[in-house]
Amino acid sequence: MITDRTQVTAMIQSAKITKGIKWSEIAEVIGQSKEWSTAACLGQMAMTKEQAEGVGALLGLRDEAVAWLQIAPYKGSLPTEVPTDPLIYRWYELVNVYGTTLKELIHEEFGDGIMSAIDFSMDLQREEDPKGDRVHVVMSGKFLPYKMY
């Protein structure tokens, strides 16, 4: 019996490794971007019934796991307050160093509000560079102004 969404994530990761499947291949089955599909498989998004069944068929997941893929998840759950994984920590560091800059520039350009992580898209690509390949990330979120009431 599955008692936690993290168990389904572990099943997905295990099947992905065992079968030699890439996230982009899973995204093709889901019909969404590789970024959204990866987030969904890692427990950060809820899939439709059709998407969950497709992932289940591709990875050989049992029906119970497929059902868990359709439940609204607990988002933003990292195992520690400050990430210890070096790659995730660098993103944390990026927000610590540039977060106030982003906030100031967004407020100057748009006014008082936030960038949505709900109405959001992301694209991650490898950018070849003779000095060492670069990670190219583009994030786009809808601006949501704070309302007066």
Rosetta silent file (secondary structure, phi, psi, omega in degrees, C-alpha in Angstrom):
SEQUENCE: MITDRTQVTAMIQSAKITKGIKWSEIAEVIGQSKEWSTAACLGQMAMTKEQAEGVGALLGLRDEAVAWLQIAPYKGSLPTEVPTDPLIYRWYELVNVYGTTLKELIHEEFGDGIMSAIDFSMDLQREEDPKGDRVHVVMSGKFLPYKMY
SCORE:     score description
SCORE:     0.000 S_00000001
   1 L     0.000  131.285  176.795    0.000    0.000    0.000 S_00000001
   2 L   -84.107  129.819 -178.304    1.299    3.451   -0.949 S_00000001
   3 L  -117.641   -3.363 -174.406    1.006    5.912    1.933 S_00000001
   4 L  -154.594  143.729 -178.775    2.948    8.900    0.622 S_00000001
   5 H   -63.243  -27.764  179.572    3.525   10.641   -2.729 S_00000001
   6 H   -63.637  -27.002  176.922    7.289   10.366   -2.225 S_00000001
   7 H   -66.283  -37.836  178.903    6.941    6.598   -2.626 S_00000001
   8 H   -68.656  -40.131  176.498    5.488    7.128   -6.115 S_00000001
   9 H   -58.746  -43.717  178.897    8.355    9.497   -6.966 S_00000001
  10 H   -62.723  -39.869  177.716   10.817    6.790   -5.923 S_00000001
  11 H   -62.542  -42.919 -179.689    8.978    4.251   -8.122 S_00000001
  12 H   -63.830  -47.463 -179.156    9.132    6.645  -11.087 S_00000001
  13 H   -63.003  -40.602  179.018   12.825    7.355  -10.629 S_00000001
  14 H   -63.632  -47.642 -179.933   13.621    3.659  -10.267 S_00000001
  15 H   -64.734  -39.674  179.342   11.653    2.689  -13.392 S_00000001
  16 H   -60.079  -45.891 -179.791   13.161    5.588  -15.360 S_00000001
  17 H   -67.811  -47.953 -177.908   16.688    4.445  -14.498 S_00000001
  18 H   -60.131  -40.135 -176.574   15.971    0.739  -14.991 S_00000001
  19 H   -90.568   -6.128  179.853   14.334    1.302  -18.384 S_00000001
  20 L    66.005   38.546 -177.114   16.821    3.975  -19.529 S_00000001
  21 L   -97.642  140.380  177.818   14.086    6.527  -20.224 S_00000001
  22 L   -92.905  156.344  177.596   14.744   10.282  -20.463 S_00000001
  23 H   -58.878  -36.361 -179.639   12.496   12.960  -18.966 S_00000001
  24 H   -63.867  -31.706  177.488   11.864   14.259  -22.499 S_00000001
  25 H   -70.709  -38.691  176.647   10.432   10.842  -23.465 S_00000001
  26 H   -65.139  -39.726  178.811    8.105   10.930  -20.466 S_00000001
  27 H   -60.656  -37.039  177.654    7.099   14.480  -21.488 S_00000001
  28 H   -61.751  -39.786  179.201    6.082   13.197  -24.931 S_00000001
  29 H   -68.719  -40.326 -179.175    3.717   10.703  -23.283 S_00000001
  30 H   -71.960  -34.534 -178.423    2.318   13.376  -20.945 S_00000001
  31 L    85.718   23.935  177.618    1.980   15.939  -23.738 S_00000001
  32 L  -129.983  178.629  179.105    3.581   18.787  -21.783 S_00000001
  33 L   -64.182  159.370  177.657    7.041   20.380  -21.611 S_00000001
  34 H   -65.312  -29.983 -179.665    9.932   18.372  -20.190 S_00000001
  35 H   -68.919  -49.304  179.738   10.135   20.917  -17.346 S_00000001
  36 H   -65.731  -43.414 -177.338    6.471   20.563  -16.292 S_00000001
  37 H   -63.303  -40.727  177.642    6.492   16.798  -16.825 S_00000001
  38 H   -64.214  -44.846  178.186    9.607   16.334  -14.699 S_00000001
  39 H   -59.465  -40.861  179.217    8.090   18.463  -11.932 S_00000001
  40 H   -64.555  -43.887  179.832    4.906   16.364  -12.101 S_00000001
  41 H   -66.579  -28.990  179.252    6.841   13.101  -11.910 S_00000001
  42 L   -87.485    6.999  172.306    8.821   14.445   -8.951 S_00000001
  43 L    93.650   16.876 -176.843    5.591   15.185   -7.083 S_00000001
  44 L  -105.181   -6.299  179.736    5.111   18.911   -7.674 S_00000001
  45 L  -139.272  153.316  174.479    2.146   18.864  -10.092 S_00000001
  46 L   -95.112  135.990  178.181   -1.054   16.829  -10.453 S_00000001
  47 L   -93.892  157.422  170.528   -1.550   14.942  -13.713 S_00000001
  48 L   -72.693  167.662  177.881   -4.804   14.340  -15.536 S_00000001
  49 H   -57.729  -45.387 -178.689   -6.127   10.779  -15.589 S_00000001
  50 H   -63.712  -43.223  179.077   -4.903   10.326  -19.173 S_00000001
  51 H   -63.241  -46.746 -179.148   -1.439   11.690  -18.384 S_00000001
  52 H   -62.296  -41.497  178.865   -1.093    9.513  -15.277 S_00000001
  53 H   -65.228  -37.262  177.869   -2.231    6.417  -17.165 S_00000001
  54 H   -64.514  -44.858  177.510    0.291    7.143  -19.928 S_00000001
  55 H   -64.857  -41.847  178.290    3.144    7.489  -17.443 S_00000001
  56 H   -59.312  -43.189  179.826    1.942    4.371  -15.648 S_00000001
  57 H   -67.435  -43.669 -179.053    1.964    2.365  -18.881 S_00000001
  58 H   -62.901  -41.237 -174.079    5.384    3.671  -19.937 S_00000001
  59 H   -99.081   -4.432  179.885    7.001    2.988  -16.562 S_00000001
  60 L    72.041   37.859  179.170    5.029   -0.088  -15.536 S_00000001
  61 L   -83.720  146.434  177.511    3.423    1.542  -12.486 S_00000001
  62 L   -78.106  164.176 -174.048    0.570   -0.192  -10.715 S_00000001
  63 H   -55.314  -37.346 -179.159   -2.914    1.360  -10.586 S_00000001
  64 H   -62.353  -41.767  178.591   -2.464    2.679   -7.053 S_00000001
  65 H   -65.978  -40.331  178.562    0.596    4.724   -8.107 S_00000001
  66 H   -60.484  -39.752  177.994   -1.296    6.043  -11.159 S_00000001
  67 H   -63.837  -41.184  179.366   -4.077    7.255   -8.825 S_00000001
  68 H   -63.068  -30.377 -179.698   -1.544    9.094   -6.637 S_00000001
  69 L   -66.694  -15.708 -176.418   -0.241   10.974   -9.702 S_00000001
  70 L   -98.257   -0.684 -177.539   -3.654   12.648  -10.025 S_00000001
  71 L   -91.235  137.699  176.815   -3.804   14.054   -6.480 S_00000001
  72 L   -59.858  123.961 -173.968   -2.930   17.713   -5.818 S_00000001
  73 L   -85.891  168.724  168.131    0.522   17.553   -4.203 S_00000001
  74 L   -84.603  108.093 -172.392    2.195   19.309   -1.314 S_00000001
  75 L   -87.559  154.921  174.919    4.369   21.687   -3.348 S_00000001
  76 L    71.684   27.922 -176.341    7.775   23.069   -2.577 S_00000001
  77 L   -94.171  103.559  172.307    8.739   20.299   -0.234 S_00000001
  78 L  -103.283  153.795 -175.942   12.512   20.008    0.151 S_00000001
  79 L   -67.994  -21.497  178.966   13.989   17.755    2.833 S_00000001
  80 L  -135.556  158.556  179.792   15.764   20.665    4.613 S_00000001
  81 L   -62.921  -49.174  173.763   15.124   24.387    5.007 S_00000001
  82 L  -100.690  120.056 -176.986   18.452   25.256    3.361 S_00000001
  83 L   -59.628  141.823  178.521   19.080   22.798    0.530 S_00000001
  84 L  -103.530  -18.871  175.968   22.162   20.631    0.923 S_00000001
  85 L   -66.605  127.998 -175.024   22.301   19.278   -2.634 S_00000001
  86 H   -55.725  -41.378 -178.840   24.967   21.421   -4.389 S_00000001
  87 H   -68.205  -45.721  179.504   22.916   22.124   -7.523 S_00000001
  88 H   -66.663  -37.851  178.575   19.752   23.045   -5.621 S_00000001
  89 H   -60.404  -37.072  179.744   21.806   25.070   -3.132 S_00000001
  90 H   -64.213  -34.142  174.738   23.193   27.187   -6.009 S_00000001
  91 H   -68.207  -39.683  176.070   19.630   28.113   -6.982 S_00000001
  92 H   -60.501  -44.962  178.101   18.976   28.981   -3.337 S_00000001
  93 H   -61.764  -42.450  179.193   22.167   31.076   -3.398 S_00000001
  94 H   -57.588  -44.959  179.299   21.045   32.731   -6.638 S_00000001
  95 H   -68.304  -38.095  177.593   17.784   33.839   -5.010 S_00000001
  96 H   -63.583  -39.657 -177.975   19.637   35.011   -1.881 S_00000001
  97 H   -80.392  -44.939 -173.223   22.059   37.111   -3.943 S_00000001
  98 H  -106.346   -1.736 -177.882   19.748   38.338   -6.721 S_00000001
  99 H   -58.667  -44.765  179.990   16.293   38.026   -5.136 S_00000001
 100 H   -67.930  -33.038  176.591   16.157   41.629   -3.951 S_00000001
 101 H   -64.932  -47.746  177.871   17.395   42.776   -7.380 S_00000001
 102 H   -59.088  -44.259  179.837   14.670   40.793   -9.142 S_00000001
 103 H   -59.636  -48.777 -179.902   12.079   42.171   -6.714 S_00000001
 104 H   -61.080  -45.470 -177.581   13.179   45.776   -7.281 S_00000001
 105 H   -69.506  -37.885  176.466   13.273   45.446  -11.055 S_00000001
 106 H   -65.350  -43.853 -179.849    9.900   43.672  -11.259 S_00000001
 107 H   -66.193  -38.552  178.525    8.294   46.302   -9.018 S_00000001
 108 H   -64.208  -39.361 -176.644    9.858   49.134  -11.021 S_00000001
 109 H   -81.202  -37.532 -170.998    8.625   47.654  -14.313 S_00000001
 110 H  -114.796  -23.455 -174.075    5.210   46.282  -13.231 S_00000001
 111 L   104.604 -169.553 -176.067    4.301   47.816   -9.859 S_00000001
 112 L   -76.871  114.386 -179.460    3.537   46.135   -6.533 S_00000001
 113 E   176.633 -163.315 -176.973    2.863   42.461   -7.112 S_00000001
 114 E  -133.885  163.269  170.146    4.392   39.063   -7.740 S_00000001
 115 E   -94.574  124.766 -176.524    5.472   36.783  -10.560 S_00000001
 116 E   -69.557  138.611  169.017    3.169   33.792  -10.601 S_00000001
 117 E   -99.981    1.340  177.773    4.523   30.280  -10.182 S_00000001
 118 E   -95.194  -53.305  175.049    1.047   29.021  -11.141 S_00000001
 119 E   -92.375   82.625 -163.541    0.658   30.753  -14.514 S_00000001
 120 E  -145.442  147.330  170.705    4.278   29.935  -15.307 S_00000001
 121 E  -140.114  157.368 -179.738    6.505   28.327  -17.911 S_00000001
 122 E  -144.852  145.643  176.092   10.160   27.379  -17.971 S_00000001
 123 E  -134.743  126.171  178.946   12.581   26.262  -20.655 S_00000001
 124 E  -118.943  126.164 -178.989   15.970   24.723  -19.880 S_00000001
 125 E  -136.025  154.532  172.425   18.499   24.182  -22.644 S_00000001
 126 E   -83.552  132.063  178.569   22.182   23.350  -22.975 S_00000001
 127 E  -117.055  110.793 -177.291   24.118   26.297  -24.425 S_00000001
 128 L   -70.249  138.777 -178.361   27.425   25.262  -25.945 S_00000001
 129 L  -148.096  133.388 -178.628   30.359   27.488  -25.082 S_00000001
 130 L   -61.029  -23.862  179.213   34.063   26.937  -25.817 S_00000001
 131 L   -87.025   -0.142 -176.945   34.893   27.884  -22.197 S_00000001
 132 L   130.706  129.674 -177.894   32.443   25.262  -20.860 S_00000001
 133 L   -56.781  149.803 -176.661   28.812   24.572  -21.641 S_00000001
 134 E  -116.250  154.398  175.085   26.259   26.784  -19.932 S_00000001
 135 E   -95.766  117.830 -178.630   22.840   26.114  -18.480 S_00000001
 136 E  -106.472  115.491 -178.176   20.327   28.413  -20.202 S_00000001
 137 E  -122.083  129.117  174.434   17.079   28.832  -18.252 S_00000001
 138 E  -119.231  124.510  177.624   14.160   31.030  -19.266 S_00000001
 139 E  -117.863  138.419 -179.903   11.326   31.469  -16.775 S_00000001
 140 E  -136.593  115.768  178.772    8.103   33.284  -17.570 S_00000001
 141 E  -125.702  143.426  178.635    5.434   33.958  -14.972 S_00000001
 142 E   -64.449  139.105  175.166    2.296   36.065  -15.174 S_00000001
 143 E   -80.640  130.181  178.764    2.475   39.294  -13.176 S_00000001
 144 E  -120.145  107.698  179.834   -0.166   39.435  -10.468 S_00000001
 145 E   -74.319  147.522  172.418   -0.655   42.863   -8.892 S_00000001
 146 L   -70.785  141.193 -178.624   -1.693   43.158   -5.273 S_00000001
 147 L   -98.551  149.264  171.504   -5.275   44.405   -4.981 S_00000001
 148 L   -91.060  137.355  177.408   -6.599   47.119   -2.704 S_00000001
 149 L  -144.624    0.000    0.000   -9.673   46.084   -0.738 S_00000001
